[in-house]
Structures are given as structure tokens and as C-alpha cells.
Amino acid sequence: MSMQFVGNHAIPPEVGIAAANRGLGQAKAVHRVPHRVGTAEEAEKEKKTDLRNGLLVLAAIAGPLVLALLLWWVTGSAGLGIGVGVVLALAGWGAGMYFMDRDGGGGEERERVYLFSEGFALPPQGEVPARAFTWAEVDAIHRVVTDNYVNGQHIITVHVHKLVLADGDLVVFRGTEQPGKASPTDVLQLGPLLQKEIFDRRLPPAVDEINAGRTVAFGPLALSTSGITTPGGLVPWDSVRDLSANAGQVVIAPAGGRPWACAIGDIPNFEVFWVLAEDLRAQH
């Protein structure tokens, strides 16, 4: 088997073999993004780890600030309190980011994601061999973008793209970025590519289902020509007063009723959902 290249990057032989065995076709791109493959239970544990790491970073920053105020109060010296607080806060920030990167990272080669015309492949990790997945076996994608703030200041954004496979397993890609700095990973490039590949394949069958008079489910929501269904029941399209998406949430406000909100990250194939929802509402 001849070696394949994407730009100047050689595709490892084991990755090329796995991709060929699954019929992934031509290599198109390679990006570096930390990733994990596992079950929903393992993903939930990872989510809790992310929350823990976020709290650690907040504590690493907030703790020194509290100490600075105490020093100021005890010594009466604002300069001493502020100086010590700034030094400790920077040290705490650095330590917190180190642990976040350590928990979510790995060797650069192990974090590579190889995109092909018909799917994607992941390099070996430890005793796990290279794996390849077709776009057809991806049932859904969940996109979660979380901005984290301290004292009103934006400090870091976490990007998570979770692919749900037909067998129930998950492939989770995760990366971070800080204001004014380039992301240490390629998550900002990989995410839109994953969304487009899945959107292009999931929109047509969803449209066919709607046109056939059936209801299409998107997690806690469902769409049909009759209206949009929430956990509270069906809201006919002519009764939808507001349908908006911002700040990471979709808000549905029925006429004469209370608005209902749902996190965008909880809606599988959100881009497909949104295109259909806006089109159906416009028709009524």
C-alpha cells in the first residue's frame, strides 16, 4: 500500500489501512484535536471532569484575590495586597491550565484526526489500534460551546463536538481557546467540517420524512408540518410567537404561554433542526 499525504503530512500506514478497509476514499484533511471514543457513561464522566477542571481554574484565580483583600485589610497596604494577589492569581491560572491540558491531551500524533471523503480515521492510542468510521454510521452530532467568565471577564471558551454512532458509542472532540490567542488545537477548523459532512447527509432524509407527513425527533424536540413538539406538548406553527437561538439556547415562546428553553448542545443535529424549524414556521 502506497503512503498517502495530506499536504506535507504523511498518513501513518496503520491509519491508511484502517481507512482503506472501511472504504473511506480519498484523504482530504488532517487536524489536531484531542478526542475520545467510548460510551455515553464515559462521556458523562468526562463532562464531570471538565466541570471539576473549570472549578479548579476558578478557585485558582478567586483564591488569591480573596487573599489579596485580606492582606490589604490586615496591613492597610493596597499595593502589597494587589501585588501578592496578582502574582498568586497568575501562578494559579498557569497551574489550572496545565492540569486542564494534561487531562484533555495526549501526544500530538495521537490527537490527529484524518478526514476522508467518506469518513474519518483516528490514530492508535495505547493498546487501541487505529480506527475508521464512515459518515453514514454517524447518527448525530451535538455541538457545545461554553464561555467561562471570572468577575465578568471572559477567560476561556471550551468547544465540544460529540458524534453519536449508530451502535450508541460516542466520538468526542474537545478543544479550548482563550481571548486574543490562537487555539492550541484545530478544533475551530475541525468542528465546521464535521457539522457540514453530517448536515449534508442528515438533512435530505429529514426533509423526506417531513414531506411524507411524519414527525422527526431531535432529542427533546420534534418537528412536523403541524408544529413543534416540546416536553410540554405540541405547539402549532401559527401559535409560535417566538423561535430564536442565542447564548447557547433555543427559545420557543407560544402565543399566550410561557417560553420554553433548551440548550443547543442537547439538540442532536442542531443545524438540520434549525433549517427545518425556520422553514416550517415561515410556511405558516
XYZ file of N, CA and C in Angstrom:
852
model
N 0.852 -1.201 0.000
C 0.000 0.000 0.000
C 0.882 1.244 0.000
N 0.653 2.157 -0.984
C 1.469 3.349 -1.073
C 1.068 4.331 0.018
N 2.046 5.106 0.472
C 1.792 6.065 1.546
C 1.014 7.259 0.996
N 0.011 7.712 1.764
C -0.780 8.870 1.379
C -0.295 10.098 2.143
N -0.481 11.244 1.521
C -0.119 12.510 2.146
C -1.311 13.454 2.098
N -1.431 14.278 3.143
C -2.373 15.395 3.137
C -1.523 16.633 3.324
N -1.326 17.391 2.256
C -0.373 18.486 2.300
C 1.017 17.910 2.512
N 1.691 18.377 3.554
C 3.019 17.852 3.876
C 2.979 16.793 4.967
N 1.781 16.386 5.360
C 1.651 15.441 6.470
C 1.390 14.041 5.942
N 2.272 13.111 6.302
C 2.116 11.722 5.886
C 1.101 11.008 6.783
N 0.195 10.270 6.175
C -0.777 9.489 6.933
C -0.108 8.202 7.394
N -0.099 7.914 8.696
C 0.535 6.688 9.193
C -0.040 5.451 8.491
N 0.802 4.457 8.202
C 0.329 3.257 7.483
C -0.871 2.599 8.149
N -0.862 2.510 9.497
C -1.972 1.835 10.170
C -3.274 2.601 10.001
N -3.178 3.950 9.931
C -4.372 4.757 9.694
C -4.858 4.558 8.260
N -3.920 4.537 7.317
C -4.283 4.328 5.920
C -4.945 2.980 5.698
N -4.444 1.948 6.387
C -5.029 0.604 6.249
C -6.441 0.574 6.814
N -6.622 1.169 8.008
C -7.953 1.196 8.625
C -8.945 1.942 7.736
N -8.507 3.058 7.154
C -9.386 3.836 6.280
C -9.725 3.059 5.016
N -8.742 2.381 4.440
C -8.987 1.605 3.221
C -9.939 0.448 3.489
N -9.784 -0.189 4.650
C -10.657 -1.323 4.987
C -12.115 -0.902 5.139
N -12.351 0.356 5.512
C -13.720 0.856 5.664
C -14.196 1.598 4.424
N -13.351 1.662 3.403
C -13.742 2.326 2.164
C -13.949 3.822 2.302
N -13.044 4.492 3.026
C -13.215 5.921 3.283
C -12.829 6.814 2.112
N -12.197 6.255 1.103
C -11.877 7.040 -0.085
C -10.654 7.911 0.071
N -10.701 9.064 -0.564
C -9.553 9.953 -0.648
C -9.366 10.768 0.627
N -8.111 10.868 1.081
C -7.799 11.712 2.237
C -7.972 13.177 1.855
N -8.597 13.963 2.759
C -8.904 15.360 2.457
C -8.219 16.347 3.390
N -8.085 15.990 4.667
C -7.520 16.942 5.628
C -7.065 16.199 6.868
N -6.192 16.854 7.627
C -5.761 16.317 8.917
C -5.739 17.467 9.909
N -6.284 17.221 11.103
C -6.331 18.245 12.136
C -5.935 17.625 13.467
N -5.406 18.468 14.333
C -5.030 18.006 15.663
C -6.070 18.482 16.675
N -6.846 17.539 17.200
C -7.865 17.837 18.210
C -7.934 16.655 19.175
N -7.808 16.873 20.482
C -7.953 15.777 21.436
C -9.311 15.100 21.266
N -9.329 13.777 21.345
C -10.570 13.052 21.116
C -10.610 11.782 21.959
N -11.822 11.304 22.183
C -12.038 10.054 22.898
C -13.180 9.299 22.243
N -13.091 7.987 22.257
C -14.164 7.126 21.762
C -14.644 6.285 22.936
N -15.939 6.251 23.160
C -16.440 5.469 24.287
C -17.947 5.487 24.364
N -18.456 5.122 25.511
C -19.888 5.044 25.732
C -20.419 6.367 26.286
N -21.743 6.455 26.373
C -22.363 7.653 26.933
C -21.969 7.831 28.397
N -21.823 6.719 29.116
C -21.433 6.800 30.522
C -20.031 7.397 30.664
N -19.124 6.990 29.781
C -17.769 7.533 29.826
C -17.770 9.019 29.468
N -18.637 9.402 28.526
C -18.728 10.819 28.161
C -19.251 11.652 29.328
N -20.175 11.067 30.106
C -20.704 11.782 31.264
C -19.604 11.985 32.305
N -18.743 10.976 32.472
C -17.620 11.124 33.392
C -16.679 12.228 32.913
N -16.462 12.289 31.606
C -15.587 13.330 31.057
C -16.191 14.712 31.278
N -17.536 14.795 31.153
C -18.208 16.059 31.385
C -17.998 16.522 32.819
N -18.072 15.574 33.766
C -17.851 15.913 35.167
C -16.400 16.338 35.399
N -15.473 15.694 34.665
C -14.066 16.076 34.781
C -13.853 17.498 34.282
N -14.525 17.856 33.159
C -14.430 19.220 32.642
C -14.954 20.224 33.656
N -16.073 19.867 34.305
C -16.631 20.756 35.322
C -15.669 20.922 36.485
N -15.061 19.805 36.906
C -14.096 19.867 38.004
C -12.914 20.748 37.640
N -12.406 20.570 36.412
C -11.261 21.368 35.992
C -11.612 22.849 35.941
N -12.843 23.151 35.461
C -13.270 24.543 35.416
C -13.336 25.154 36.802
N -13.849 24.392 37.760
C -13.920 24.886 39.143
C -12.531 25.086 39.729
N -11.598 24.188 39.358
C -10.230 24.334 39.841
C -9.595 25.627 39.327
N -9.845 25.925 38.046
C -9.287 27.155 37.481
C -9.896 28.376 38.161
N -11.207 28.341 38.375
C -11.864 29.462 39.051
C -11.328 29.644 40.458
N -11.148 28.498 41.157
C -10.621 28.572 42.522
C -9.186 29.099 42.521
N -8.410 28.683 41.503
C -7.019 29.132 41.435
C -6.919 30.636 41.232
N -7.956 31.215 40.613
C -7.940 32.663 40.396
C -8.602 33.402 41.560
N -9.746 32.881 42.017
C -10.508 33.570 43.064
C -9.783 33.537 44.410
N -9.110 32.406 44.715
C -8.416 32.275 45.994
C -7.403 33.373 46.238
N -6.490 33.603 45.317
C -5.511 34.683 45.509
C -6.148 36.062 45.616
N -7.263 36.275 44.912
C -7.923 37.573 45.009
C -8.477 37.803 46.414
N -9.049 36.740 46.994
C -9.543 36.848 48.368
C -8.379 37.118 49.319
N -7.249 36.403 49.114
C -6.071 36.614 49.953
C -5.554 38.043 49.827
N -5.612 38.594 48.619
C -5.157 39.974 48.408
C -6.001 40.953 49.221
N -7.300 40.727 49.233
C -8.174 41.607 50.011
C -7.880 41.505 51.506
N -7.610 40.259 51.977
C -7.283 40.077 53.389
C -5.983 40.787 53.749
N -4.970 40.654 52.869
C -3.698 41.340 53.122
C -3.889 42.850 53.157
N -4.692 43.339 52.249
C -4.979 44.772 52.204
C -5.623 45.224 53.512
N -6.594 44.421 53.988
C -7.310 44.764 55.213
C -6.410 44.695 56.446
N -5.538 43.660 56.516
C -4.677 43.463 57.682
C -3.544 44.473 57.714
N -2.885 44.685 56.563
C -1.697 45.548 56.531
C -2.034 47.006 56.221
N -3.181 47.214 55.631
C -3.530 48.578 55.235
C -2.814 49.029 53.992
N -2.078 48.110 53.349
C -1.319 48.448 52.142
C -2.013 47.861 50.920
N -2.636 48.732 50.128
C -3.306 48.268 48.917
C -2.298 47.682 47.925
N -1.113 48.331 47.825
C -0.104 47.852 46.884
C 0.363 46.450 47.195
N 0.598 46.166 48.488
C 1.045 44.832 48.883
C -0.023 43.795 48.568
N -1.261 44.095 48.919
C -2.339 43.137 48.676
C -2.523 42.850 47.206
N -2.555 43.927 46.420
C -2.755 43.745 44.979
C -1.579 43.012 44.349
N -0.367 43.382 44.736
C 0.820 42.747 44.161
C 0.862 41.257 44.431
N 0.674 40.877 45.703
C 0.677 39.457 46.053
C -0.460 38.725 45.347
N -1.642 39.365 45.298
C -2.798 38.728 44.663
C -2.569 38.464 43.196
N -1.996 39.434 42.490
C -1.748 39.272 41.055
C -0.764 38.142 40.796
N 0.341 38.122 41.565
C 1.342 37.066 41.378
C 0.748 35.687 41.616
N 0.006 35.532 42.723
C -0.588 34.233 43.030
C -1.671 33.854 42.030
N -2.450 34.842 41.564
C -3.503 34.550 40.587
C -2.904 34.050 39.283
N -1.813 34.693 38.840
C -1.158 34.244 37.609
C -0.595 32.834 37.776
N -0.004 32.566 38.943
C 0.525 31.230 39.193
C -0.602 30.199 39.230
N -1.706 30.566 39.873
C -2.843 29.654 39.930
C -3.447 29.413 38.571
N -3.550 30.475 37.774
C -4.062 30.335 36.411
C -3.194 29.388 35.596
N -1.894 29.577 35.670
C -0.993 28.708 34.919
C -1.111 27.259 35.346
N -1.189 27.030 36.664
C -1.320 25.653 37.157
C -2.641 25.045 36.725
N -3.717 25.846 36.785
C -5.024 25.325 36.389
C -5.056 24.946 34.918
N -4.504 25.799 34.059
C -4.477 25.495 32.628
C -3.600 24.296 32.333
N -2.526 24.113 33.119
C -1.663 22.951 32.933
C -2.448 21.659 33.164
N -3.220 21.638 34.248
C -3.964 20.424 34.555
C -5.085 20.187 33.558
N -5.707 21.249 33.054
C -6.733 21.076 32.041
C -6.139 20.486 30.777
N -5.003 21.010 30.357
C -4.351 20.484 29.163
C -3.881 19.062 29.381
N -3.383 18.755 30.593
C -2.879 17.411 30.853
C -4.012 16.392 30.832
N -5.164 16.757 31.415
C -6.287 15.833 31.462
C -6.881 15.600 30.089
N -6.895 16.644 29.247
C -7.568 16.500 27.969
C -6.647 16.176 26.827
N -5.380 16.110 27.055
C -4.460 15.989 25.946
C -3.820 14.637 25.779
N -2.751 14.645 25.040
C -2.025 13.430 24.720
C -0.925 13.822 23.774
N -0.180 12.850 23.237
C 0.838 13.168 22.272
C 0.230 13.777 21.026
N 0.987 14.646 20.353
C 0.455 15.343 19.182
C -0.022 14.372 18.122
N 0.748 13.323 17.850
C 0.352 12.359 16.822
C -0.907 11.601 17.216
N -1.063 11.322 18.515
C -2.255 10.588 18.971
C -3.513 11.437 18.878
N -3.357 12.751 18.769
C -4.513 13.635 18.704
C -4.915 13.975 17.267
N -4.237 13.407 16.291
C -4.570 13.692 14.909
C -5.930 13.087 14.540
N -6.657 13.822 13.687
C -7.916 13.341 13.126
C -7.784 13.432 11.613
N -7.946 12.315 10.937
C -7.758 12.250 9.488
C -9.117 12.200 8.807
N -9.415 13.222 8.004
C -10.692 13.296 7.310
C -10.552 12.750 5.893
N -11.527 11.929 5.513
C -11.575 11.348 4.169
C -12.918 11.712 3.535
N -13.057 11.431 2.259
C -14.287 11.794 1.560
C -15.495 11.067 2.127
N -15.297 9.848 2.668
C -16.433 9.071 3.158
C -16.401 8.823 4.663
N -15.532 9.514 5.383
C -15.488 9.322 6.830
C -14.226 9.895 7.440
N -13.875 9.398 8.607
C -12.677 9.883 9.283
C -12.001 8.728 10.012
N -10.721 8.910 10.296
C -9.942 7.872 10.968
C -9.143 8.488 12.101
N -8.911 7.678 13.134
C -8.161 8.105 14.306
C -6.932 7.222 14.466
N -5.808 7.784 14.892
C -4.578 7.008 15.044
C -4.650 6.088 16.257
N -3.692 5.165 16.387
C -3.672 4.280 17.561
C -3.474 5.091 18.838
N -4.078 4.615 19.926
C -3.888 5.213 21.245
C -3.646 4.093 22.240
N -2.404 4.009 22.716
C -2.056 2.927 23.635
C -2.219 1.579 22.962
N -3.016 0.702 23.562
C -3.245 -0.626 23.008
C -4.399 -0.649 22.012
N -5.076 0.481 21.836
C -6.197 0.550 20.895
C -5.661 0.844 19.504
N -5.962 -0.002 18.515
C -5.433 0.222 17.165
C -6.118 1.393 16.471
N -5.608 1.752 15.315
C -6.227 2.809 14.518
C -7.660 2.408 14.180
N -8.545 3.394 14.190
C -9.957 3.128 13.923
C -10.466 4.056 12.832
N -11.425 3.559 12.047
C -12.006 4.344 10.962
C -13.523 4.277 11.047
N -14.177 5.388 10.720
C -15.632 5.495 10.811
C -16.161 6.139 9.536
N -17.256 5.626 9.015
C -17.884 6.231 7.840
C -18.866 7.309 8.286
N -19.073 8.300 7.443
C -20.056 9.333 7.761
C -21.447 8.729 7.904
N -21.708 7.654 7.157
C -23.037 7.046 7.185
C -23.387 6.478 8.554
N -22.380 6.068 9.339
C -22.688 5.472 10.640
C -22.771 6.504 11.761
N -22.648 7.782 11.416
C -22.819 8.840 12.410
C -24.284 9.261 12.404
N -24.994 8.951 13.482
C -26.408 9.297 13.567
C -26.623 10.772 13.867
N -25.747 11.349 14.692
C -25.989 12.729 15.113
C -24.705 13.376 15.592
N -24.738 14.710 15.599
C -23.651 15.490 16.176
C -24.259 16.482 17.165
N -23.627 16.604 18.320
C -24.003 17.606 19.323
C -22.850 18.600 19.422
N -23.181 19.879 19.363
C -22.153 20.921 19.445
C -22.393 21.755 20.693
N -21.371 21.843 21.537
C -21.474 22.624 22.771
C -20.312 23.609 22.821
N -20.634 24.882 22.931
C -19.618 25.933 23.068
C -19.887 26.648 24.385
N -18.923 26.587 25.298
C -19.110 27.144 26.638
C -18.098 28.245 26.906
N -18.593 29.455 27.137
C -17.734 30.577 27.520
C -17.654 30.639 29.040
N -16.450 30.722 29.568
C -16.247 30.788 31.010
C -15.760 32.179 31.399
N -16.375 32.738 32.455
C -16.065 34.092 32.892
C -15.634 34.090 34.359
N -14.766 35.020 34.713
C -14.388 35.285 36.100
C -14.504 36.785 36.332
N -15.345 37.172 37.286
C -15.583 38.585 37.573
C -15.975 39.362 36.327
N -16.795 38.711 35.477
C -17.268 39.363 34.275
C -16.286 39.364 33.127
N -15.096 38.800 33.331
C -14.085 38.783 32.276
C -14.037 37.415 31.620
N -14.120 37.398 30.307
C -14.075 36.148 29.535
C -12.654 35.580 29.589
N -12.509 34.353 30.131
C -11.170 33.796 30.296
C -10.880 32.611 29.374
N -11.902 31.836 29.009
C -11.637 30.665 28.160
C -12.946 30.175 27.552
N -12.864 29.623 26.346
C -14.012 29.008 25.673
C -13.679 27.551 25.402
N -14.605 26.677 25.755
C -14.439 25.243 25.540
C -15.367 24.808 24.405
N -14.816 24.137 23.396
C -15.580 23.631 22.256
C -15.632 22.106 22.333
N -16.837 21.556 22.275
C -17.019 20.107 22.296
C -17.920 19.714 21.130
N -17.475 18.737 20.348
C -18.277 18.177 19.262
C -18.405 16.675 19.533
N -19.634 16.262 19.797
C -19.885 14.862 20.158
C -20.637 14.162 19.030
N -20.002 13.137 18.448
C -20.648 12.348 17.409
C -21.282 11.120 18.035
N -22.547 10.870 17.724
C -23.261 9.694 18.211
C -23.301 8.678 17.077
N -22.685 7.520 17.302
C -22.627 6.481 16.271
C -23.867 5.598 16.323
N -24.094 4.873 15.238
C -25.279 4.024 15.139
C -25.312 2.956 16.218
N -24.145 2.514 16.700
C -24.120 1.475 17.730
C -24.218 2.050 19.142
N -24.398 3.362 19.236
C -24.544 4.003 20.534
C -23.268 4.570 21.114
N -22.111 4.194 20.554
C -20.858 4.757 21.043
C -20.729 6.219 20.629
N -19.822 6.919 21.301
C -19.611 8.333 21.044
C -18.162 8.584 20.643
N -17.972 9.547 19.768
C -16.641 10.071 19.469
C -16.693 11.542 19.851
N -15.886 11.928 20.833
C -15.949 13.285 21.377
C -14.647 14.019 21.068
N -14.788 15.170 20.414
C -13.655 16.037 20.107
C -13.759 17.278 20.989
N -12.632 17.676 21.569
C -12.657 18.782 22.527
C -11.438 19.674 22.358
N -11.666 20.979 22.398
C -10.569 21.937 22.318
C -10.942 23.216 23.022
N -9.951 24.039 23.306
C -10.185 25.297 24.007
C -9.531 26.452 23.258
N -9.987 27.645 23.606
C -9.339 28.869 23.103
C -9.477 29.949 24.160
N -8.520 30.867 24.166
C -8.538 31.994 25.083
C -8.642 33.282 24.275
N -9.316 34.289 24.816
C -9.470 35.554 24.090
C -8.132 36.122 23.645
N -8.067 36.492 22.378
C -6.858 37.114 21.860
C -5.737 36.148 21.553
N -5.980 34.848 21.727
C -4.937 33.859 21.465
C -5.455 32.801 20.501
N -4.549 32.255 19.710
C -4.920 31.171 18.812
C -5.183 29.910 19.621
N -6.154 29.114 19.203
C -6.447 27.873 19.903
C -5.244 26.932 19.799
N -4.886 26.243 20.895
C -3.762 25.305 20.840
C -4.073 24.058 20.018
N -5.335 23.884 19.598
C -5.720 22.755 18.759
C -6.399 23.283 17.498
N -6.818 22.362 16.633
C -7.509 22.739 15.392
C -9.016 22.580 15.521
N -9.548 22.684 16.736
C -10.978 22.436 16.929
C -11.835 23.435 16.155
N -11.358 24.662 15.968
C -12.135 25.661 15.244
C -12.204 25.352 13.751
N -11.254 24.578 13.244
C -11.297 24.160 11.849
C -12.056 22.844 11.686
N -11.848 21.915 12.625
C -12.476 20.594 12.507
C -13.980 20.661 12.729
N -14.421 21.427 13.718
C -15.836 21.462 14.056
C -16.749 21.753 12.876
N -16.541 22.854 12.143
C -17.410 23.147 10.999
C -17.372 22.064 9.920
N -16.226 21.417 9.729
C -16.145 20.335 8.739
C -17.017 19.153 9.146
N -16.967 18.784 10.424
C -17.812 17.692 10.912
C -19.288 18.055 10.751
N -19.648 19.271 11.119
C -21.044 19.701 11.031
C -21.543 19.656 9.595
N -20.710 20.099 8.646
C -21.137 20.125 7.247
C -21.335 18.714 6.700
N -20.382 17.826 6.996
C -20.494 16.457 6.485
C -21.783 15.802 6.979
N -22.114 15.996 8.237
C -23.291 15.356 8.816
C -24.566 16.076 8.379
N -24.505 17.398 8.286
C -25.658 18.168 7.804
C -26.042 17.718 6.395
N -25.055 17.609 5.512
C -25.330 17.237 4.121
C -25.977 15.867 3.999
N -25.690 14.984 4.948
C -26.228 13.623 4.883
C -27.519 13.444 5.670
N -27.765 14.278 6.666
C -28.943 14.110 7.521
C -30.110 15.014 7.129
N -29.846 16.097 6.413
C -30.946 16.977 6.024
C -31.898 16.323 5.011
N -31.409 15.737 3.905
C -32.349 15.180 2.918
C -33.328 14.145 3.480
N -32.876 13.145 4.270
C -33.866 12.200 4.796
C -34.851 12.850 5.769
N -34.400 13.871 6.517
C -35.308 14.567 7.421
C -36.377 15.315 6.626
N -35.992 15.939 5.530
C -36.953 16.636 4.664
C -37.960 15.641 4.090
N -37.474 14.476 3.677
C -38.371 13.448 3.132
C -39.395 13.013 4.174
N -38.950 12.859 5.428
C -39.866 12.458 6.498
C -40.936 13.528 6.720
N -40.532 14.782 6.752
C -41.487 15.878 6.940
C -42.487 15.912 5.784
N -41.992 15.799 4.552
C -42.869 15.854 3.378
C -43.841 14.679 3.329
N -43.450 13.576 3.959
C -44.328 12.402 3.996
C -45.349 12.493 5.126
N -45.335 13.601 5.863
C -46.305 13.790 6.922
C -45.919 13.185 8.246
N -44.659 12.811 8.385
C -44.217 12.197 9.632
C -43.510 13.225 10.517
N -43.303 12.841 11.769
C -42.637 13.694 12.751
C -41.181 13.282 12.874
N -40.293 14.257 12.932
C -38.860 13.991 13.054
C -38.406 14.472 14.427
N -37.822 13.562 15.202
C -37.387 13.878 16.566
C -35.966 14.420 16.575
N -35.751 15.414 17.427
C -34.427 15.987 17.669
C -34.229 16.070 19.179
N -33.949 14.946 19.802
C -33.783 14.931 21.247
C -35.079 15.304 21.947
N -35.070 16.384 22.750
C -36.270 16.775 23.494
C -37.324 17.450 22.633
N -37.012 17.740 21.368
C -37.925 18.435 20.471
C -38.275 17.556 19.277
N -39.356 17.910 18.599
C -39.749 17.189 17.389
C -40.435 18.163 16.447
N -40.266 17.940 15.149
C -40.833 18.815 14.136
C -41.776 18.037 13.220
N -42.829 18.713 12.794
C -43.754 18.162 11.805
C -44.432 19.333 11.119
N -45.232 19.058 10.106
C -45.957 20.134 9.438
C -47.006 20.739 10.366
N -47.370 20.013 11.436
C -48.381 20.519 12.377
C -47.821 21.537 13.350
N -46.546 21.366 13.721
C -45.965 22.272 14.695
C -44.693 21.726 15.292
N -44.272 22.334 16.380
C -43.063 21.902 17.083
C -43.478 21.329 18.433
N -42.980 20.142 18.732
C -43.341 19.457 19.966
C -42.233 19.614 20.988
N -42.576 20.111 22.167
C -41.666 20.226 23.298
C -42.119 19.228 24.363
N -41.367 19.077 25.452
C -41.840 18.209 26.538
C -43.209 18.612 27.084
N -43.623 19.854 26.822
C -44.928 20.309 27.294
C -46.060 20.036 26.329
N -45.723 19.508 25.142
C -46.764 19.199 24.171
C -46.545 19.904 22.851
N -47.502 19.722 21.941
C -47.414 20.285 20.598
C -47.779 21.764 20.592
N -46.931 22.568 19.944
C -47.221 23.987 19.724
C -47.422 24.178 18.222
N -48.662 24.414 17.775
C -48.892 24.620 16.338
C -48.072 25.794 15.808
N -47.690 25.703 14.541
C -46.825 26.735 13.980
C -47.452 28.125 14.050
N -48.766 28.214 13.847
C -49.379 29.536 13.888
C -49.526 30.072 15.306
N -49.120 29.249 16.303
C -49.140 29.709 17.692
C -47.749 29.998 18.234
N -46.728 29.829 17.387
C -45.351 30.101 17.820
C -45.099 31.599 17.714
N -45.042 32.263 18.868
C -44.810 33.714 18.898
C -43.351 34.051 18.677
N -42.453 33.200 19.182
C -41.020 33.458 19.045
C -40.272 32.139 18.936
N -39.321 32.098 18.029
C -38.422 30.952 17.879
C -37.043 31.531 17.610
N -36.166 31.468 18.606
C -34.867 32.123 18.483
C -33.771 31.239 19.059
N -32.559 31.505 18.634
C -31.394 30.762 19.118
C -30.279 31.755 19.394
N -29.889 31.870 20.655
C -28.757 32.711 21.029
C -28.302 32.324 22.422
N -27.070 32.726 22.743
C -26.470 32.435 24.045
C -26.524 30.950 24.381
N -26.395 30.113 23.346
C -26.336 28.669 23.576
C -27.668 28.013 23.851
N -28.778 28.724 23.609
C -30.097 28.158 23.875
C -31.073 28.441 22.740
N -32.024 27.521 22.572
C -33.166 27.738 21.692
C -34.351 28.095 22.581
N -35.038 29.165 22.228
C -36.201 29.607 22.995
C -37.439 29.505 22.111
N -38.458 28.835 22.631
C -39.735 28.683 21.933
C -40.808 29.323 22.801
N -41.482 30.338 22.249
C -42.496 31.059 23.011
C -43.841 30.911 22.313
N -44.751 30.128 22.889
C -46.087 30.017 22.300
C -46.933 31.241 22.632
N -47.830 31.601 21.734
C -48.708 32.737 21.994
C -49.562 32.443 23.220
N -49.534 33.371 24.172
C -50.331 33.204 25.369
C -49.773 32.217 26.371
N -48.565 31.712 26.130
C -47.964 30.741 27.049
C -46.584 31.162 27.497
N -46.019 30.376 28.383
C -44.690 30.686 28.897
C -43.617 30.172 27.940
N -42.540 30.952 27.733
C -41.441 30.493 26.873
C -40.789 29.232 27.435
N -40.280 28.427 26.527
C -39.577 27.199 26.911
C -38.205 27.233 26.264
N -37.172 26.904 27.031
C -35.796 26.991 26.530
C -35.117 25.629 26.586
N -34.198 25.422 25.655
C -33.438 24.172 25.585
C -32.018 24.495 25.144
N -31.035 23.862 25.774
C -29.636 24.072 25.385
C -29.398 23.519 23.989
N -28.716 24.305 23.161
C -28.416 23.864 21.798
C -27.645 22.546 21.809
N -26.756 22.388 22.788
C -25.968 21.158 22.868
C -26.792 19.920 23.120
N -28.054 20.077 23.597
C -28.926 18.929 23.844
C -29.729 18.534 22.611
N -29.620 19.319 21.550
C -30.381 19.050 20.326
C -29.467 18.372 19.306
N -29.684 17.087 19.008
C -28.841 16.415 18.016
C -29.061 17.020 16.629
N -27.979 17.117 15.865
C -28.052 17.672 14.508
C -28.764 19.031 14.520
N -28.267 19.917 15.364
C -28.946 21.201 15.557
C -29.111 21.958 14.248
N -28.091 21.954 13.382
C -28.182 22.706 12.134
C -29.331 22.201 11.270
N -29.544 20.878 11.244
C -30.671 20.309 10.495
C -31.984 20.761 11.136
N -32.056 20.645 12.449
C -33.248 21.074 13.174
C -33.585 22.524 12.871
N -32.584 23.389 12.904
C -32.834 24.821 12.771
C -33.311 25.175 11.364
N -32.700 24.598 10.347
C -33.128 24.855 8.967
C -34.577 24.417 8.774
N -34.925 23.234 9.261
C -36.296 22.740 9.118
C -37.282 23.593 9.909
N -36.918 23.941 11.159
C -37.824 24.706 12.006
C -38.122 26.077 11.401
N -37.089 26.761 10.923
C -37.310 28.079 10.333
C -38.137 27.986 9.063
N -37.891 26.957 8.265
C -38.640 26.801 7.013
C -40.108 26.478 7.293
N -40.362 25.561 8.227
C -41.739 25.200 8.557
C -42.501 26.378 9.144
N -41.828 27.137 9.990
C -42.504 28.303 10.577
C -42.816 29.348 9.513
N -41.885 29.535 8.561
C -42.101 30.527 7.506
C -43.294 30.135 6.632
N -43.553 28.846 6.500
C -44.667 28.393 5.668
C -46.018 28.668 6.309
N -45.996 28.978 7.610
C -47.269 29.200 8.308
C -47.343 30.646 8.805
